[in-house]
Tab-separated table of C-alpha atoms in Angstrom:
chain	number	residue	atom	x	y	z
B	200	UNK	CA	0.000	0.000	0.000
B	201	UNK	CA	3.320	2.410	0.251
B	202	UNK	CA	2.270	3.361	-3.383
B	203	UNK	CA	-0.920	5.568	-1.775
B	204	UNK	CA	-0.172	8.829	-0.937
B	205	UNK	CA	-3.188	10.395	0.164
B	206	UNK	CA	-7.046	10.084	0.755
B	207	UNK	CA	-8.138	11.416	-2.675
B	208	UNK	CA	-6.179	8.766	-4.457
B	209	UNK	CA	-8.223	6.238	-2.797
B	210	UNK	CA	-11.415	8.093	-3.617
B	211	UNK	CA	-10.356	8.024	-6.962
B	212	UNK	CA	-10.227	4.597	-7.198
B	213	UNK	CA	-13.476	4.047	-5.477
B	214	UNK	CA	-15.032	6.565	-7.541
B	215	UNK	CA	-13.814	5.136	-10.985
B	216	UNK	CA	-15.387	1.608	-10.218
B	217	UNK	CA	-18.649	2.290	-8.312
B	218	UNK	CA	-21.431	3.008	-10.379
B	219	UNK	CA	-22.550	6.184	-7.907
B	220	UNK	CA	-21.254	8.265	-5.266
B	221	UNK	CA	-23.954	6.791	-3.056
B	222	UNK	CA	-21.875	3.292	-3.544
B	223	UNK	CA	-18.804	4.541	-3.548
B	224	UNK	CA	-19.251	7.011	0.008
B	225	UNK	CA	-21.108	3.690	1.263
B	226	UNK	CA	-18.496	1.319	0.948
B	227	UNK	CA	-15.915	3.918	2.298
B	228	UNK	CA	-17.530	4.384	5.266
B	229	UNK	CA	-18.065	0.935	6.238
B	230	UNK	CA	-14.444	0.475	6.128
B	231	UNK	CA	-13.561	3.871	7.677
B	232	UNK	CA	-11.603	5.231	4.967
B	233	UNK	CA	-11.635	8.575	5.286
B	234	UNK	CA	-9.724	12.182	4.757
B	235	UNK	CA	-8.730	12.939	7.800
B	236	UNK	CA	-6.610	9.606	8.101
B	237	UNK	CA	-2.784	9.243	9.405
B	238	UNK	CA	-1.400	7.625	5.813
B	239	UNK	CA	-0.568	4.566	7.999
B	240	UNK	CA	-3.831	3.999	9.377
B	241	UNK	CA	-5.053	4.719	6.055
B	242	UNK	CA	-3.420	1.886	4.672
B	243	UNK	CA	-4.410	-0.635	7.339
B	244	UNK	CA	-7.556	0.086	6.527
B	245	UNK	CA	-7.294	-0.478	2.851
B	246	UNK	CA	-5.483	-3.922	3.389
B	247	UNK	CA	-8.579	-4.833	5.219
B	248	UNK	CA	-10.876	-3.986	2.252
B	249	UNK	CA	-8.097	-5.769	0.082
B	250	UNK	CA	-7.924	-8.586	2.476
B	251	UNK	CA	-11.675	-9.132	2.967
B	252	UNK	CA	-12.082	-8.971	-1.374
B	253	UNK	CA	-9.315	-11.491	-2.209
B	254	UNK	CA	-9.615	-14.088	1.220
B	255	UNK	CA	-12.420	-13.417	3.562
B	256	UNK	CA	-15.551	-12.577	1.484
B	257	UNK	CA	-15.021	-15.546	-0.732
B	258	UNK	CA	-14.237	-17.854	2.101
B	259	UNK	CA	-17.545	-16.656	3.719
B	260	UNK	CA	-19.647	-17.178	0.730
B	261	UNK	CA	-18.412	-20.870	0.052
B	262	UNK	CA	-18.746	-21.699	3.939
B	263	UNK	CA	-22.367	-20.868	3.350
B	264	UNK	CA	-22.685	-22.313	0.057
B	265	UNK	CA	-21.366	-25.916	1.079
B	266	UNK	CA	-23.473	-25.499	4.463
B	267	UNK	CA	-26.566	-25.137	2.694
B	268	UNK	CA	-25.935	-27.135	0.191
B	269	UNK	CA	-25.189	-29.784	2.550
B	270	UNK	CA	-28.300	-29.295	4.739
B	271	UNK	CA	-30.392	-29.444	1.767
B	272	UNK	CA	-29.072	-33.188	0.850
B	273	UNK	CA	-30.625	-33.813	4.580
B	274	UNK	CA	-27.180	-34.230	5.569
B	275	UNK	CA	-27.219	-33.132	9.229
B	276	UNK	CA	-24.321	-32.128	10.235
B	277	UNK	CA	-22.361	-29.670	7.862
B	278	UNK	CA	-19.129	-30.606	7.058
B	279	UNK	CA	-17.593	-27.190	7.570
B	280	UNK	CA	-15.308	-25.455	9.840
B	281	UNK	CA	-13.659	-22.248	9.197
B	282	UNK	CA	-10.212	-20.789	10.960
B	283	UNK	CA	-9.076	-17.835	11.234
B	284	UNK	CA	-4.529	-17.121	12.069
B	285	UNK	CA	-3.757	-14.574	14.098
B	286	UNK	CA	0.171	-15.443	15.038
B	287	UNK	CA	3.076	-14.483	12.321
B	288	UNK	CA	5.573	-15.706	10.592
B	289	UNK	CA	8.422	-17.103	13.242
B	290	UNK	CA	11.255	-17.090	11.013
B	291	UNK	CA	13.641	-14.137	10.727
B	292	UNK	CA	13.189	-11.765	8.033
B	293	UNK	CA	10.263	-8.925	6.648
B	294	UNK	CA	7.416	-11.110	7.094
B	295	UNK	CA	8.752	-11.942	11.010
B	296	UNK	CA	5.559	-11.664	12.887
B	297	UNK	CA	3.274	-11.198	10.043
B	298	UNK	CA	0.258	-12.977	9.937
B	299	UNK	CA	0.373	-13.649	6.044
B	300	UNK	CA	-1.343	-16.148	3.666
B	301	UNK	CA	-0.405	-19.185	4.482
B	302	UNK	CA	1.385	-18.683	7.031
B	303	UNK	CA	-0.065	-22.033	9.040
B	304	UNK	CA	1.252	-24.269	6.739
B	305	UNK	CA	4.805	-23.787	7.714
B	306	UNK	CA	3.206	-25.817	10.442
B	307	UNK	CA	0.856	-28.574	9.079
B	308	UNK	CA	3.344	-30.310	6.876
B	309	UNK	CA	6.348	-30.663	9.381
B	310	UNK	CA	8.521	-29.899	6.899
B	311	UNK	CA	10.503	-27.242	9.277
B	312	UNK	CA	10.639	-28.796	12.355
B	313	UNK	CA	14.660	-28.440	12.814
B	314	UNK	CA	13.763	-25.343	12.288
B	315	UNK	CA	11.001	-24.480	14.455
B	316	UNK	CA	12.799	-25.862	17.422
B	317	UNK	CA	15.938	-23.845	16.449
B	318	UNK	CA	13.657	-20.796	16.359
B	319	UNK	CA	11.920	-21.618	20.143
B	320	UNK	CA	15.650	-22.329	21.818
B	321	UNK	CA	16.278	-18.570	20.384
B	322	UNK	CA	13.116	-17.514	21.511
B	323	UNK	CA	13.790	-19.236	24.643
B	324	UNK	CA	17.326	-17.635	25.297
B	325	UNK	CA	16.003	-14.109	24.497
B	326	UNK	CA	12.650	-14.221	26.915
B	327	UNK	CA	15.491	-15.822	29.679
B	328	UNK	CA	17.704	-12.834	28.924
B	329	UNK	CA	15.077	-9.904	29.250
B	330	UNK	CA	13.861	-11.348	32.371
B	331	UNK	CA	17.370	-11.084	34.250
B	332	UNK	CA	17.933	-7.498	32.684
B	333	UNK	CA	14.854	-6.844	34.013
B	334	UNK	CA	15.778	-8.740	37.091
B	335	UNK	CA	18.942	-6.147	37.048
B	336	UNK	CA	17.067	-3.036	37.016
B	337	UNK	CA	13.988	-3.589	38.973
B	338	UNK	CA	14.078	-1.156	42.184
B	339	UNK	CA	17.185	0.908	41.012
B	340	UNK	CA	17.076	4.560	40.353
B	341	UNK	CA	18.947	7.029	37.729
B	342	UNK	CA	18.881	10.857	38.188
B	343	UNK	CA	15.299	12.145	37.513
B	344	UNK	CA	13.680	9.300	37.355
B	345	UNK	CA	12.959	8.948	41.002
B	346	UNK	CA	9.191	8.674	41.273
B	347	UNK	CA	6.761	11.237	42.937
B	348	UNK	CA	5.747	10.976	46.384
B	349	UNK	CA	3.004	8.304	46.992
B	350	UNK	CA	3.860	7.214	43.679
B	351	UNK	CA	2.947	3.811	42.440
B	352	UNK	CA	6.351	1.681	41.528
B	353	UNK	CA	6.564	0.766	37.814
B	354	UNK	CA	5.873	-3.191	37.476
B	355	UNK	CA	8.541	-4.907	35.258
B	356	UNK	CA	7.490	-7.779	33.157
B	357	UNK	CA	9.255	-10.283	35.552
B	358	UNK	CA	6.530	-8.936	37.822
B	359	UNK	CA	3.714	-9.168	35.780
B	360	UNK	CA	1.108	-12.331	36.590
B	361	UNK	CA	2.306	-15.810	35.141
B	362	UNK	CA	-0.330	-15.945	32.985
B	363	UNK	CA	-0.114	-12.720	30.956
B	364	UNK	CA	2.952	-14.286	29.899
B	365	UNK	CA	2.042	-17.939	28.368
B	366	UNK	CA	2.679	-18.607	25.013
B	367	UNK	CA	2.853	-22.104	23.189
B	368	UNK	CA	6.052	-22.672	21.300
B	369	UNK	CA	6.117	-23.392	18.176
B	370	UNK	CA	6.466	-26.932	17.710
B	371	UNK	CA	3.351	-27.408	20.230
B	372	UNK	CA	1.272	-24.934	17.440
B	373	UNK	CA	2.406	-27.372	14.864
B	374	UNK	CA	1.432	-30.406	16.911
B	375	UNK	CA	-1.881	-28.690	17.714
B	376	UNK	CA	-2.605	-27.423	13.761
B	377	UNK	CA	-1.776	-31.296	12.337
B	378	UNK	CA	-3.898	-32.818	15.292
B	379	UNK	CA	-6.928	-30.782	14.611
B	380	UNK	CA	-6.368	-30.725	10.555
B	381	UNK	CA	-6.273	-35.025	10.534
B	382	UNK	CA	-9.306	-34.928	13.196
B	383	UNK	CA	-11.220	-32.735	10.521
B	384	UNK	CA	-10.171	-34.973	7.752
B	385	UNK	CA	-11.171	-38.581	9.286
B	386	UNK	CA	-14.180	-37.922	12.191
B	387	UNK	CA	-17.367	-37.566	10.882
B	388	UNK	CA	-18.307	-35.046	13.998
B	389	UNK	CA	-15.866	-32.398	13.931
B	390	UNK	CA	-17.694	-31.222	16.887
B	391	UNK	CA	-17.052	-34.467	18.778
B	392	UNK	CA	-13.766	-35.328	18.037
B	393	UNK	CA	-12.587	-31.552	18.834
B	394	UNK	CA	-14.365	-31.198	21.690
B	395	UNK	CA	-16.159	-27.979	20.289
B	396	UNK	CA	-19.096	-26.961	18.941
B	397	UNK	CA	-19.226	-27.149	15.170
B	398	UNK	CA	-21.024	-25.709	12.495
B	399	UNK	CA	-21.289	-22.281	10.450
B	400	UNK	CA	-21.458	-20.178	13.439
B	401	UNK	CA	-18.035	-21.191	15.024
B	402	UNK	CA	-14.497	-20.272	14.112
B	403	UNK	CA	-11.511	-21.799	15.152
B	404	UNK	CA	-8.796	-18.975	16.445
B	405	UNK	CA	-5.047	-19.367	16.489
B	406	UNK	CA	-4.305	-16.042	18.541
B	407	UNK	CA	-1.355	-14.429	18.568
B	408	UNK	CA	-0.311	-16.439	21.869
B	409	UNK	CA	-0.914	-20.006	19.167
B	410	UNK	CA	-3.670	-20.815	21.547
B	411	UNK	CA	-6.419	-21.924	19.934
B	412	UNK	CA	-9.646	-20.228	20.765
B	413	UNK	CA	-13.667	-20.995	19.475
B	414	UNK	CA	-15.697	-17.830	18.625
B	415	UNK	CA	-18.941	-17.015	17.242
B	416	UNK	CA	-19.306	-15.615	13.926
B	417	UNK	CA	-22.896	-14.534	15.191
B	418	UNK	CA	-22.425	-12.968	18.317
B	419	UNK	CA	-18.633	-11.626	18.979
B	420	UNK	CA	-18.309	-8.259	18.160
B	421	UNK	CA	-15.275	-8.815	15.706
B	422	UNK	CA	-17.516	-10.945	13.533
B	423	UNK	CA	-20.748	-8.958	13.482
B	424	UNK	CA	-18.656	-6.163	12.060
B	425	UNK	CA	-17.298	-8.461	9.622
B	426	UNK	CA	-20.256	-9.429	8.329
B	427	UNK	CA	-21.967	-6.000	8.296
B	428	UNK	CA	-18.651	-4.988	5.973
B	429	UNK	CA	-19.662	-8.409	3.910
B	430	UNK	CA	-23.090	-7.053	3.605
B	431	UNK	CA	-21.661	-4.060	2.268
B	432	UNK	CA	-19.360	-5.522	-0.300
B	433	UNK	CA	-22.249	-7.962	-1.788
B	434	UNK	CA	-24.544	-4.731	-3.031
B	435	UNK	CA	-21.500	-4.204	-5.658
B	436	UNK	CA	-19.163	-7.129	-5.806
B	437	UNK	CA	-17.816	-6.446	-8.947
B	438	UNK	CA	-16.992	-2.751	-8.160
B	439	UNK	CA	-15.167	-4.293	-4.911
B	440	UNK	CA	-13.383	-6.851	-6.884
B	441	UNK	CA	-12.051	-3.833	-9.258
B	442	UNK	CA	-10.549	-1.896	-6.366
B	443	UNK	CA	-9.025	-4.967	-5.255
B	444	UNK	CA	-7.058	-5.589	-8.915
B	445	UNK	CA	-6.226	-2.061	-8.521
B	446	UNK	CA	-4.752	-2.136	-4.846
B	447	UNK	CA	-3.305	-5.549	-5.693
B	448	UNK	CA	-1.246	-4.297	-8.252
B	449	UNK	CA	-0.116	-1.328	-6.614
B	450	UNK	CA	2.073	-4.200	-4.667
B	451	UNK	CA	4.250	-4.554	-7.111
């Protein structure tokens, strides 16, 4: 998105490929594009709309179709279940941390396991060696930065509760992503042999943390405003899909 420059580029492009302004000021606000915009936030945004066009609107409409679909053969039980990556890329490098497509297979396949384990004994080492520097410096004192009166302490992170700190490793994601990928593949109830719910309405979650978490595409918050953006993009797909081969190649 480093090619856009400013909001009236982006209403240009909207413009051009909506058939009215009504459209065009309609999908804009549902994705809170507007003029007053830091350029970075600006561009978050518009990955959204460009990640929701290529990936997440599609993905929705087929997880309906083949729900339905199946239903209608009197097939009770759907035969669908969606997930959703939130943790990045664990390898050094520009996509360290980023949540890209794809990013879960570097998991399901084990074709990186050296690998993964070489990248938790680094993570390892550096987590060990913030804590003691932390360790170090918790309680001493340079000039002017000796607190108020009555002042609360600063906590350190070797302070902070046990809990805020948990993270799976990497090779226990990959475990966890294989185990739930060959349970999908061979139990007829997902929803059994995962010990969730199943069906249209749940999600599976890798968070950040690679803790898998269910949620519910009808009542969490982060979902109802994804589908109210869907809603949105279905009056003029076409137009959307435009925009998107316009972003997209603004990538290269």
């Amino acid at each position: 998105m480093d090619k856009i420059n400013s909001f009236e580029e982006v209403r240009v492009l909207f413009d051009n490929a909506y058939t009215s302004p009504t459209a065009s000021n309609e999908i804009l606000a549902a994705y809170q594009l507007e003029p007053e915009l830091p350029l970075p936030r600006l561009h978050d945004r518009l990955t959204r709309f460009l990640s929701d066009v290529i990936f997440s609107y599609p993905t929705h409409r087929a997880r309906s179709f083949l729900a339905s679909y199946r239903q209608g053969q009197g097939i009770l039980h759907p035969g669908v279940h969606s997930y959703r990556v939130q943790f990045g890329n664990p390898f050094p490098g520009r996509n360290k941390g980023v949540a890209h497509h794809c990013v879960e297979l570097i998991y399901l396949f084990n074709a990186f396991y050296d690998e993964l384990k070489k990248v938790d004994e680094l993570d390892k080492l550096s987590f060990e060696a913030d804590a003691v520097h932390d360790m170090a410096g918790y309680g001493s004192e340079t000039p002017g930065s000796v607190n108020p009166i009555d002042a609360e302490p600063p906590r350190k992170s070797v302070d902070m509760p046990k809990e805020n700190m948990v993270q799976k490793t990497n090779i226990e994601l990959a475990h966890d992503i294989q185990d739930h990928w060959i349970r999908f593949i061979f139990d007829d109830d997902v929803s059994i042999s995962s010990g969730h719910c199943n069906g249209v309405d749940k999600i599976s979650v890798y968070g950040k943390d690679r803790i898998l978490r269910i949620e519910n595409l009808i009542g969490d918050a982060e979902w109802v405003h994804q589908r109210k953006r869907f809603e949105i993009l279905e009056k003029h797909t076409e137009s959307a899909r435009a925009v998107g081969r316009e972003l997209t190649g603004l990538l290269f």
